[in-house]
Short mmCIF file of C-alpha atoms in Angstrom, two decimals:
data_model
loop_
_atom_site.label_atom_id
_atom_site.label_comp_id
_atom_site.label_asym_id
_atom_site.label_seq_id
_atom_site.Cartn_x
_atom_site.Cartn_y
_atom_site.Cartn_z
CA LEU O 1 -19.44 55.33 -55.40
CA PRO O 2 -17.67 53.86 -58.38
CA PRO O 3 -17.79 55.73 -61.70
CA LYS O 4 -21.00 55.67 -63.73
CA ILE O 5 -21.30 52.98 -66.34
CA GLY O 6 -23.05 54.25 -69.44
CA VAL O 7 -24.61 52.90 -72.57
CA HIS O 8 -25.62 55.04 -75.52
CA PRO O 9 -28.00 53.00 -77.69
CA GLY O 10 -28.33 55.69 -80.34
CA HIS O 11 -30.85 58.31 -81.33
CA GLY O 12 -29.33 60.67 -78.72
CA ASN O 13 -30.47 58.42 -75.85
CA TYR O 14 -28.38 57.24 -72.92
CA ARG O 15 -28.66 55.07 -69.81
CA HIS O 16 -26.32 55.24 -66.85
CA ALA O 17 -25.89 52.72 -64.06
CA MET O 18 -24.83 54.39 -60.80
CA PRO O 19 -24.05 51.79 -58.14
CA CYS O 20 -23.31 52.63 -54.50
CA TRP O 21 -22.60 51.05 -51.15
CA ALA O 22 -23.39 52.77 -47.87
CA LYS O 23 -21.56 50.86 -45.16
CA LYS O 24 -23.10 52.96 -42.37
CA TRP O 25 -26.61 51.82 -43.37
CA GLU O 26 -25.60 48.33 -44.54
CA THR O 27 -27.13 48.87 -47.93
CA ALA O 28 -26.09 48.68 -51.53
CA GLY O 29 -28.00 49.90 -54.51
CA ILE O 30 -28.13 51.22 -57.99
CA LYS O 31 -29.78 54.04 -59.84
CA TRP O 32 -30.55 53.23 -63.45
CA GLY O 33 -31.36 56.47 -65.23
CA GLY O 34 -31.08 58.17 -68.53
CA GLY O 35 -32.30 60.62 -71.08
CA PHE O 36 -34.42 60.05 -74.15
CA LYS O 37 -34.08 62.73 -76.79
CA GLU O 38 -37.46 62.29 -78.50
CA ASN O 39 -39.52 62.04 -75.31
CA PRO O 40 -40.44 65.74 -75.05
CA ALA O 41 -41.93 65.62 -78.55
CA ARG O 42 -43.97 62.62 -77.34
CA GLY O 43 -45.24 64.56 -74.32
CA LEU O 44 -42.95 62.58 -71.98
CA ASP O 45 -40.18 63.67 -69.64
CA TYR O 46 -36.65 63.66 -71.03
CA ILE O 47 -35.15 61.95 -67.94
CA TYR O 48 -36.36 58.72 -66.37
CA GLY O 49 -34.75 56.69 -63.61
CA PHE O 50 -35.27 53.86 -61.16
CA ILE O 51 -33.58 53.04 -57.83
CA VAL O 52 -33.13 49.64 -56.18
CA LEU O 53 -31.63 49.27 -52.70
CA ASN O 54 -30.57 45.85 -51.41
CA ASP O 55 -29.63 44.36 -48.06
CA VAL O 56 -25.87 43.74 -48.19
CA ASP O 57 -26.07 40.41 -46.37
CA THR O 58 -28.91 38.76 -48.28
CA GLY O 59 -29.12 40.74 -51.51
CA ILE O 60 -32.86 41.07 -51.00
CA PRO O 61 -34.19 44.30 -52.49
CA TYR O 62 -36.10 46.38 -49.95
CA VAL O 63 -36.57 49.57 -51.94
CA MET O 64 -37.65 49.85 -55.54
CA MET O 65 -38.69 53.34 -56.54
CA ASP O 66 -38.92 55.85 -59.32
CA ALA O 67 -35.88 58.13 -59.38
CA THR O 68 -37.20 60.80 -61.72
CA TRP O 69 -38.39 63.16 -58.96
CA LEU O 70 -35.31 62.52 -56.81
CA THR O 71 -32.99 63.18 -59.76
CA ALA O 72 -34.73 66.48 -60.50
CA LEU O 73 -34.57 67.51 -56.85
CA ARG O 74 -30.87 66.64 -56.46
CA THR O 75 -29.79 68.20 -59.75
CA GLY O 76 -31.79 71.37 -59.19
CA GLY O 77 -30.53 71.70 -55.63
CA LYS O 78 -26.95 71.13 -56.73
CA SER O 79 -27.25 73.99 -59.24
CA ALA O 80 -28.54 76.41 -56.62
CA LEU O 81 -25.93 75.37 -54.06
CA ALA O 82 -23.13 75.94 -56.58
CA ALA O 83 -24.56 79.34 -57.51
CA LYS O 84 -24.90 80.39 -53.88
CA TYR O 85 -21.18 79.95 -53.26
CA LEU O 86 -19.73 80.71 -56.70
CA MET O 87 -21.77 83.56 -58.19
CA ARG O 88 -20.79 87.19 -57.89
CA LYS O 89 -22.34 88.99 -54.94
CA ASP O 90 -24.10 91.47 -57.27
CA ALA O 91 -25.71 88.72 -59.38
CA THR O 92 -29.41 89.23 -60.16
CA THR O 93 -30.12 87.37 -63.43
CA CYS O 94 -30.17 83.64 -64.15
CA ALA O 95 -30.45 81.98 -67.55
CA VAL O 96 -32.46 78.75 -67.41
CA LEU O 97 -31.51 76.50 -70.33
CA ALA O 98 -33.92 73.55 -70.79
CA CYS O 99 -37.22 73.88 -68.96
CA GLY O 100 -38.12 70.40 -67.73
CA LYS O 101 -38.54 68.91 -64.27
CA GLN O 102 -34.96 69.62 -63.24
CA ALA O 103 -35.41 73.30 -64.10
CA ARG O 104 -38.57 73.41 -61.98
CA ARG O 105 -36.76 72.02 -58.95
CA ALA O 106 -33.80 74.31 -59.67
CA MET O 107 -36.11 77.34 -59.53
CA ASP O 108 -37.41 76.18 -56.14
CA ALA O 109 -33.84 75.77 -54.90
CA PHE O 110 -32.66 79.09 -56.35
CA ARG O 111 -35.50 80.92 -54.60
CA GLU O 112 -34.39 79.37 -51.31
CA ALA O 113 -30.61 79.61 -51.67
CA CYS O 114 -30.18 82.69 -53.88
CA PRO O 115 -33.00 85.18 -53.21
CA GLN O 116 -30.99 87.99 -54.86
CA LEU O 117 -31.67 86.34 -58.22
CA THR O 118 -34.82 88.21 -59.25
CA LYS O 119 -34.78 87.78 -63.04
CA PHE O 120 -34.90 84.45 -64.88
CA LYS O 121 -34.47 84.25 -68.67
CA CYS O 122 -35.72 80.88 -69.93
CA TRP O 123 -35.17 78.83 -73.08
CA ASP O 124 -35.93 75.26 -74.10
CA PHE O 125 -35.41 73.21 -77.29
CA TYR O 126 -39.20 73.16 -77.56
CA PRO O 127 -40.81 76.64 -77.47
CA ALA O 128 -44.01 75.18 -75.97
CA ALA O 129 -41.95 73.82 -73.06
CA THR O 130 -40.48 77.29 -72.48
CA GLU O 131 -43.93 78.90 -72.46
CA LYS O 132 -45.34 76.24 -70.10
CA TYR O 133 -42.40 76.60 -67.72
CA VAL O 134 -42.61 80.41 -67.67
CA ALA O 135 -46.38 80.32 -67.00
CA GLU O 136 -46.01 77.76 -64.18
CA MET O 137 -43.11 79.56 -62.52
CA LYS O 138 -44.82 82.97 -62.74
CA ALA O 139 -47.84 81.49 -60.96
CA ILE O 140 -45.65 80.11 -58.17
CA TYR O 141 -43.22 83.07 -57.93
CA PRO O 142 -45.14 86.21 -58.96
CA GLU O 143 -42.61 88.42 -57.18
CA ILE O 144 -39.82 87.72 -59.67
CA GLU O 145 -39.37 88.48 -63.36
CA ILE O 146 -39.52 85.35 -65.51
CA ALA O 147 -39.29 85.67 -69.29
CA ALA O 148 -39.23 83.31 -72.26
CA CYS O 149 -36.34 83.64 -74.70
CA ALA O 150 -36.32 82.61 -78.35
CA SER O 151 -32.71 81.40 -78.36
CA VAL O 152 -29.85 80.28 -76.17
CA ALA O 153 -28.04 83.52 -77.06
CA ASP O 154 -30.97 85.64 -75.85
CA ALA O 155 -31.14 83.69 -72.60
CA VAL O 156 -27.44 83.96 -71.74
CA LYS O 157 -27.09 87.62 -72.75
CA ASP O 158 -26.47 89.64 -69.57
CA ALA O 159 -27.04 86.60 -67.33
CA ASP O 160 -25.01 86.36 -64.13
CA VAL O 161 -25.69 82.64 -63.62
CA LEU O 162 -26.33 79.84 -66.13
CA GLN O 163 -28.48 76.92 -65.01
CA THR O 164 -28.80 74.13 -67.53
CA SER O 165 -30.63 70.85 -67.48
CA ALA O 166 -29.81 70.24 -71.13
CA PRO O 167 -27.96 67.11 -72.19
CA THR O 168 -24.23 67.58 -72.51
CA THR O 169 -24.48 66.39 -76.11
CA ALA O 170 -26.93 69.16 -77.09
CA THR O 171 -25.47 71.11 -80.00
CA GLU O 172 -27.33 74.22 -78.87
CA MET O 173 -25.10 74.34 -75.79
CA SER O 174 -21.99 74.46 -77.99
CA ALA O 175 -23.40 77.71 -79.45
CA ILE O 176 -22.51 79.42 -76.16
CA THR O 177 -19.14 81.09 -76.61
CA PRO O 178 -17.08 82.95 -74.02
CA ASP O 179 -17.68 86.30 -75.71
CA MET O 180 -21.44 85.88 -75.04
CA LEU O 181 -20.92 85.75 -71.26
CA LYS O 182 -20.49 88.45 -68.67
CA PRO O 183 -17.22 88.34 -66.72
CA GLY O 184 -17.54 86.02 -63.75
CA VAL O 185 -20.29 83.81 -65.20
#
């Protein structure tokens, strides 16, 4: 896996090319994915991606598929796996920052990998997205406490784990300062 190659065409948007070669399966491929800042306001997902896999001998593509679901599943699972091994043993509260598809898959993974997390404090750039996420997750996981927060600061206050699907360029994320966090977060 060579490093990602990225382009940033402006307006807060980005596209990354992520090539790979899997010798064991005699395949090479690329994931072309990125984020589009204005999409949520348009009623679209923030992240979109596409995967192409090719035969290494002929170059013929044999898989062409949407990568949006797979990206959400991998990213959400990665968050839960990291929390499982890195969070304090007495952790109970998770802050969910950005409430899109990746956050939905993260919740599924957290429920599987970290059942001691019983309170989720949620925030998104778009308040309607927060409310939709909270309603959907409460319907799926009625046994846990899931609450909407009005700000990043409210969400991270007293949280033991931070799960974010927000873009790394989001200025709201820079509002999180060390003094806002519990020790060990």
